[in-house]
Tab-separated table of C-alpha atoms in Angstrom:
chain	number	residue	atom	x	y	z
A	365	MET	CA	45.753	-27.949	-99.646
A	366	LYS	CA	48.553	-29.789	-101.353
A	367	LYS	CA	50.834	-28.813	-104.190
A	368	SER	CA	51.391	-31.376	-106.936
A	369	TYR	CA	54.581	-31.664	-108.936
A	370	ARG	CA	55.979	-33.958	-111.583
A	371	ILE	CA	59.595	-34.872	-111.119
A	372	VAL	CA	61.719	-34.539	-114.242
A	373	GLY	CA	65.370	-34.294	-115.226
A	374	THR	CA	67.887	-33.876	-112.417
A	375	SER	CA	65.157	-33.987	-109.777
A	376	LEU	CA	64.317	-37.512	-110.882
A	377	LEU	CA	67.907	-38.580	-110.524
A	378	ALA	CA	68.292	-36.870	-107.175
A	379	LEU	CA	65.202	-38.408	-105.584
A	380	GLY	CA	65.059	-41.806	-107.188
A	381	LEU	CA	61.312	-41.360	-107.707
A	382	VAL	CA	59.121	-41.372	-110.772
A	383	GLY	CA	55.759	-39.709	-111.354
A	384	CYS	CA	53.607	-37.283	-109.395
A	385	PHE	CA	54.107	-36.431	-105.773
A	386	GLU	CA	52.484	-33.954	-103.424
A	387	VAL	CA	53.853	-31.538	-100.855
A	388	PRO	CA	51.397	-30.623	-98.082
A	389	GLU	CA	51.049	-26.881	-97.515
A	390	GLN	CA	51.991	-27.473	-93.877
A	391	GLY	CA	54.200	-30.074	-92.248
A	392	TYR	CA	52.265	-33.040	-90.917
A	393	PHE	CA	53.213	-35.745	-88.472
A	394	VAL	CA	52.505	-39.332	-89.440
A	395	THR	CA	52.131	-41.775	-86.548
A	396	ALA	CA	50.707	-45.237	-85.987
A	397	ALA	CA	47.407	-43.473	-85.241
A	398	GLY	CA	47.410	-41.670	-88.600
A	399	VAL	CA	48.241	-38.120	-89.705
A	400	VAL	CA	48.063	-35.650	-86.818
A	401	ASP	CA	48.752	-31.955	-86.329
A	402	GLY	CA	52.298	-31.132	-85.359
A	403	VAL	CA	53.804	-28.863	-82.738
A	404	ASP	CA	55.625	-25.701	-83.808
A	405	CYS	CA	59.283	-25.916	-82.766
A	406	ALA	CA	59.238	-22.151	-82.189
A	407	ARG	CA	56.624	-22.671	-79.445
A	408	PRO	CA	57.252	-26.083	-77.837
A	409	PRO	CA	54.796	-27.242	-75.181
A	410	LEU	CA	55.532	-27.199	-71.482
A	411	VAL	CA	55.790	-30.850	-70.472
A	412	ALA	CA	56.333	-33.018	-67.447
A	413	LEU	CA	58.510	-36.033	-68.235
A	414	ALA	CA	56.697	-39.370	-68.008
A	415	ASN	CA	57.624	-42.163	-65.603
A	416	ARG	CA	58.506	-44.493	-68.484
A	417	ALA	CA	61.982	-43.566	-69.677
A	418	LEU	CA	64.890	-44.624	-71.819
A	419	PRO	CA	67.245	-46.857	-69.813
A	420	GLN	CA	70.280	-45.243	-68.217
A	421	GLU	CA	72.407	-46.989	-70.874
A	422	PHE	CA	70.645	-46.995	-74.225
A	423	SER	CA	71.337	-48.049	-77.804
A	424	LEU	CA	70.905	-45.877	-80.875
A	425	THR	CA	70.783	-46.338	-84.654
A	426	VAL	CA	71.146	-43.491	-87.167
A	427	TRP	CA	70.458	-44.557	-90.749
A	428	ASN	CA	69.462	-43.120	-94.111
A	429	LEU	CA	67.266	-45.929	-95.421
A	430	PHE	CA	67.220	-44.916	-99.111
A	431	LYS	CA	63.865	-43.796	-100.556
A	432	GLY	CA	63.505	-46.719	-102.914
A	433	GLN	CA	64.122	-49.236	-100.104
A	434	ARG	CA	66.498	-51.793	-101.631
A	435	LYS	CA	65.465	-55.428	-101.778
A	436	ASP	CA	67.384	-56.405	-98.617
A	437	TRP	CA	66.331	-53.380	-96.518
A	438	LEU	CA	64.200	-55.524	-94.188
A	439	GLU	CA	67.217	-57.716	-93.478
A	440	GLY	CA	69.083	-54.516	-92.630
A	441	MET	CA	66.315	-53.468	-90.234
A	442	GLU	CA	66.580	-56.802	-88.449
A	443	ARG	CA	70.349	-56.473	-88.181
A	444	PHE	CA	70.780	-52.795	-87.324
A	445	VAL	CA	67.492	-51.542	-85.886
A	446	LYS	CA	65.727	-54.399	-84.104
A	447	GLU	CA	65.677	-54.000	-80.303
A	448	ARG	CA	67.439	-50.625	-80.408
A	449	ASP	CA	66.164	-48.177	-77.805
A	450	LEU	CA	66.201	-45.152	-80.094
A	451	VAL	CA	66.121	-45.080	-83.900
A	452	LEU	CA	66.719	-42.067	-86.155
A	453	LEU	CA	65.905	-42.819	-89.794
A	454	GLN	CA	66.096	-40.602	-92.859
A	455	GLU	CA	64.467	-41.118	-96.266
A	456	THR	CA	61.758	-43.352	-94.805
A	457	ARG	CA	58.761	-44.374	-96.880
A	458	THR	CA	55.647	-45.487	-95.028
A	459	SER	CA	55.300	-48.710	-96.959
A	460	PRO	CA	53.065	-51.443	-95.510
A	461	GLU	CA	56.187	-53.541	-94.891
A	462	LEU	CA	57.892	-50.851	-92.812
A	463	LEU	CA	54.749	-50.106	-90.803
A	464	GLN	CA	54.220	-53.799	-90.114
A	465	TRP	CA	57.826	-54.163	-88.977
A	466	LEU	CA	57.442	-51.242	-86.568
A	467	ARG	CA	54.216	-52.697	-85.160
A	468	GLN	CA	55.738	-56.133	-84.661
A	469	ASP	CA	58.655	-54.658	-82.711
A	470	HIS	CA	56.353	-52.421	-80.642
A	471	TYR	CA	57.931	-49.137	-81.671
A	472	GLU	CA	56.263	-45.794	-81.144
A	473	TRP	CA	57.205	-43.562	-84.042
A	474	GLN	CA	56.686	-40.206	-85.701
A	475	GLN	CA	57.500	-39.182	-89.245
A	476	LEU	CA	57.497	-35.601	-90.490
A	477	GLN	CA	56.189	-35.664	-94.044
A	478	ALA	CA	58.497	-34.060	-96.555
A	479	PHE	CA	56.186	-35.124	-99.379
A	480	THR	CA	53.773	-37.886	-100.350
A	481	GLN	CA	53.527	-40.157	-103.366
A	482	GLY	CA	50.405	-42.246	-103.692
A	483	SER	CA	49.559	-43.695	-100.285
A	484	SER	CA	53.131	-43.359	-98.975
A	485	SER	CA	54.715	-40.426	-97.211
A	486	PHE	CA	58.440	-39.700	-97.156
A	487	GLY	CA	60.583	-37.993	-94.534
A	488	VAL	CA	62.627	-38.438	-91.383
A	489	MET	CA	61.284	-40.825	-88.748
A	490	THR	CA	62.205	-41.177	-85.082
A	491	ALA	CA	61.170	-44.368	-83.292
A	492	SER	CA	61.503	-45.632	-79.753
A	493	LYS	CA	59.872	-48.019	-77.340
A	494	THR	CA	59.708	-45.096	-74.911
A	495	PRO	CA	57.002	-42.434	-75.469
A	496	GLN	CA	58.379	-38.986	-76.220
A	497	ALA	CA	57.508	-36.069	-73.943
A	498	PHE	CA	57.074	-33.854	-76.998
A	499	VAL	CA	57.943	-33.757	-80.676
A	500	CYS	CA	58.058	-30.921	-83.184
A	501	GLY	CA	59.235	-30.641	-86.758
A	502	VAL	CA	60.748	-28.354	-89.377
A	503	ARG	CA	60.369	-28.677	-93.139
A	504	SER	CA	62.920	-26.869	-95.294
A	505	PRO	CA	62.466	-26.630	-99.090
A	506	GLU	CA	65.349	-27.437	-101.376
A	507	PRO	CA	66.104	-24.132	-103.166
A	508	PHE	CA	66.357	-25.663	-106.649
A	509	ILE	CA	63.837	-28.500	-106.725
A	510	ARG	CA	61.530	-27.091	-103.990
A	511	ILE	CA	61.026	-30.517	-102.418
A	512	PRO	CA	61.355	-30.201	-98.642
A	513	LYS	CA	63.835	-31.896	-96.403
A	514	SER	CA	62.461	-32.647	-92.953
A	515	GLY	CA	63.770	-32.699	-89.399
A	516	LEU	CA	62.332	-33.784	-86.053
A	517	VAL	CA	63.072	-32.550	-82.526
A	518	SER	CA	61.971	-34.946	-79.759
A	519	LEU	CA	62.348	-34.959	-75.988
A	520	TYR	CA	62.589	-38.345	-74.249
A	521	PRO	CA	62.647	-39.104	-70.522
A	522	LEU	CA	65.979	-40.655	-69.529
A	523	GLN	CA	66.682	-42.653	-66.385
A	524	GLY	CA	69.227	-40.839	-64.270
A	525	ASP	CA	68.633	-37.382	-65.769
A	526	PRO	CA	65.674	-35.176	-64.770
A	527	ASP	CA	65.858	-33.047	-67.925
A	528	GLY	CA	65.529	-35.892	-70.412
A	529	VAL	CA	67.440	-36.194	-73.682
A	530	MET	CA	66.672	-33.895	-76.615
A	531	VAL	CA	66.986	-35.783	-79.903
A	532	ILE	CA	67.282	-34.015	-83.274
A	533	ASN	CA	66.870	-36.148	-86.392
A	534	LEU	CA	68.071	-34.327	-89.508
A	535	HIS	CA	68.031	-34.756	-93.257
A	536	ALA	CA	69.852	-31.643	-94.403
A	537	VAL	CA	69.125	-29.385	-97.353
A	538	ASN	CA	71.354	-30.507	-100.193
A	539	PHE	CA	70.747	-28.969	-103.625
A	540	GLU	CA	71.834	-25.327	-103.457
A	541	LEU	CA	74.805	-23.342	-104.652
A	542	GLY	CA	75.297	-21.464	-101.396
A	543	MET	CA	74.396	-22.459	-97.861
A	544	ALA	CA	71.477	-20.167	-96.945
A	545	GLY	CA	68.851	-22.917	-96.799
A	546	PHE	CA	71.248	-25.325	-95.108
A	547	ARG	CA	72.127	-22.790	-92.393
A	548	GLU	CA	68.518	-21.737	-91.809
A	549	GLN	CA	67.382	-25.356	-91.449
A	550	LEU	CA	70.069	-26.160	-88.869
A	551	ARG	CA	69.413	-22.993	-86.901
A	552	GLU	CA	65.686	-23.733	-86.705
A	553	LEU	CA	66.228	-27.325	-85.639
A	554	THR	CA	68.862	-26.522	-83.011
A	555	ALA	CA	67.195	-23.425	-81.507
A	556	LEU	CA	65.749	-25.474	-78.643
A	557	VAL	CA	69.180	-26.878	-77.742
A	558	HIS	CA	70.139	-23.496	-76.296
A	559	GLN	CA	67.184	-23.770	-73.894
A	560	HIS	CA	67.750	-27.395	-72.889
A	561	GLN	CA	69.979	-28.038	-69.885
A	562	GLY	CA	70.156	-31.816	-70.249
A	563	PRO	CA	71.635	-34.316	-72.733
A	564	VAL	CA	71.380	-33.705	-76.465
A	565	ILE	CA	71.733	-35.905	-79.565
A	566	LEU	CA	71.985	-34.296	-83.018
A	567	ALA	CA	72.268	-36.866	-85.794
A	568	GLY	CA	71.317	-37.784	-89.331
A	569	ASP	CA	72.321	-37.156	-92.928
A	570	PHE	CA	73.974	-33.720	-92.913
A	571	ASN	CA	74.932	-33.736	-96.613
A	572	THR	CA	78.343	-32.340	-95.644
A	573	TRP	CA	79.877	-32.853	-99.073
A	574	SER	CA	82.068	-29.733	-98.987
A	575	ASP	CA	84.694	-28.318	-96.638
A	576	LYS	CA	82.617	-25.141	-96.335
A	577	ARG	CA	79.567	-27.057	-95.132
A	578	GLN	CA	81.582	-29.130	-92.690
A	579	ARG	CA	83.332	-26.072	-91.273
A	580	TRP	CA	79.961	-24.401	-90.657
A	581	ILE	CA	78.688	-27.537	-88.883
A	582	ASP	CA	81.893	-27.675	-86.822
A	583	ASP	CA	81.290	-24.106	-85.652
A	584	LEU	CA	77.636	-24.856	-84.876
A	585	VAL	CA	78.299	-27.946	-82.765
A	586	SER	CA	81.138	-26.170	-80.967
A	587	ASP	CA	78.739	-23.367	-80.051
A	588	LEU	CA	76.268	-25.993	-78.769
A	589	SER	CA	79.034	-27.793	-76.804
A	590	LEU	CA	78.481	-31.017	-78.756
A	591	SER	CA	81.073	-33.729	-79.398
A	592	GLU	CA	81.121	-36.110	-82.359
A	593	ALA	CA	80.954	-39.897	-82.093
A	594	ILE	CA	83.311	-41.053	-84.862
A	595	PRO	CA	83.349	-44.778	-85.721
A	596	ALA	CA	86.626	-46.650	-86.059
A	597	PRO	CA	87.015	-47.923	-88.680
A	598	ASP	CA	85.064	-45.078	-90.212
A	599	LEU	CA	82.876	-46.677	-92.915
A	600	ARG	CA	80.292	-43.905	-93.175
A	601	ARG	CA	78.991	-42.949	-96.639
A	602	THR	CA	81.142	-40.235	-98.179
A	603	ALA	CA	80.873	-37.706	-101.008
A	604	PHE	CA	84.020	-36.024	-102.337
A	605	GLY	CA	85.871	-37.812	-99.541
A	606	ARG	CA	83.758	-36.318	-96.728
A	607	PRO	CA	81.338	-38.227	-94.451
A	608	LEU	CA	77.686	-37.296	-94.950
A	609	ASP	CA	76.227	-38.859	-91.795
A	610	HIS	CA	77.075	-37.597	-88.315
A	611	LEU	CA	76.250	-38.280	-84.678
A	612	TYR	CA	76.847	-35.456	-82.200
A	613	TYR	CA	76.065	-35.553	-78.480
A	614	ARG	CA	76.291	-33.625	-75.218
A	615	ASN	CA	76.088	-34.514	-71.513
A	616	LEU	CA	76.217	-38.248	-72.228
A	617	ASP	CA	78.995	-40.816	-71.947
A	618	LEU	CA	79.746	-42.575	-75.231
A	619	VAL	CA	80.097	-46.315	-74.621
A	620	GLU	CA	80.687	-47.465	-78.212
A	621	VAL	CA	80.111	-46.447	-81.822
A	622	SER	CA	80.458	-48.254	-85.164
A	623	ALA	CA	79.421	-47.927	-88.809
A	624	PRO	CA	79.014	-51.436	-90.279
A	625	GLN	CA	78.924	-51.937	-94.034
A	626	THR	CA	75.697	-53.006	-95.706
A	627	THR	CA	74.071	-53.304	-99.116
A	628	ALA	CA	70.614	-52.649	-97.622
A	629	SER	CA	70.959	-48.895	-98.326
A	630	ASP	CA	73.309	-46.487	-100.049
A	631	HIS	CA	74.338	-45.322	-96.553
A	632	ASN	CA	75.937	-47.402	-93.806
A	633	PRO	CA	74.215	-46.971	-90.420
A	634	ILE	CA	75.810	-45.469	-87.328
A	635	LEU	CA	75.298	-47.676	-84.259
A	636	ALA	CA	76.065	-46.335	-80.788
A	637	ARG	CA	75.522	-46.845	-77.089
A	638	PHE	CA	75.324	-43.991	-74.598
A	639	ARG	CA	75.119	-43.819	-70.825
A	640	ALA	CA	73.524	-41.075	-68.747
A	641	GLN	CA	76.131	-39.145	-66.807
A	642	LYS	CA	76.130	-39.214	-63.016
A	643	LEU	CA	74.748	-35.956	-61.727
A	644	THR	CA	76.723	-34.114	-59.054
A	645	PRO	CA	74.771	-32.563	-56.171
């Protein structure tokens, strides 16, 4: 079953979409093989990490692509995403052009549908040339407009670390007066971090447009023992003077981080390189 809506008024302006869209009753994963059932993040599978792993030093892109996909977005993909080991995208639309680009570059990818419009689905997407050990997702409805935001939790094998790296790709709840939905979404997505002994990456569009939101995130990442990779110069997209996009990490060495300017989206990407830490006996 799907619920159909027509976007009007402020919802139209917020989403940049026109016409009817549908929200599946349950969250679905979209992959190169089609739409498949997802794994509940509250009950992740027991997995053995595969032999094929992310390299000990790996590259990462975090980028909100913009739902409408601006005319030079493919040029941006070539510049900021091509050949990256791990890619965390928000506001992706499964257009034929994007799917063809992913196929040509041999990426394995998963998208958690937030909603669909016509033949396209929209949501966060995590891509890598390394198969994930598991992936699960959380959809969180916006309190006012009821259109979900989506988040993915993936576990990737990593050379030099037997636990693998847990990767959380977030597009945070935005349109609410308080922070109840925002807090619940983050708690659901980060619950597995408490159980994971190895490296962690938490990144995406956090919609931290207020001091109150940012303070809550600061407390959360402190509790999870995460550090922030802050670009210099810091050219991340801001709202009310506060960065919206963030990259947090744990049990990894940060090699470099930047946030180059682009017109290919309304957000500038975060580009980083990490290295697995040497394990002590």
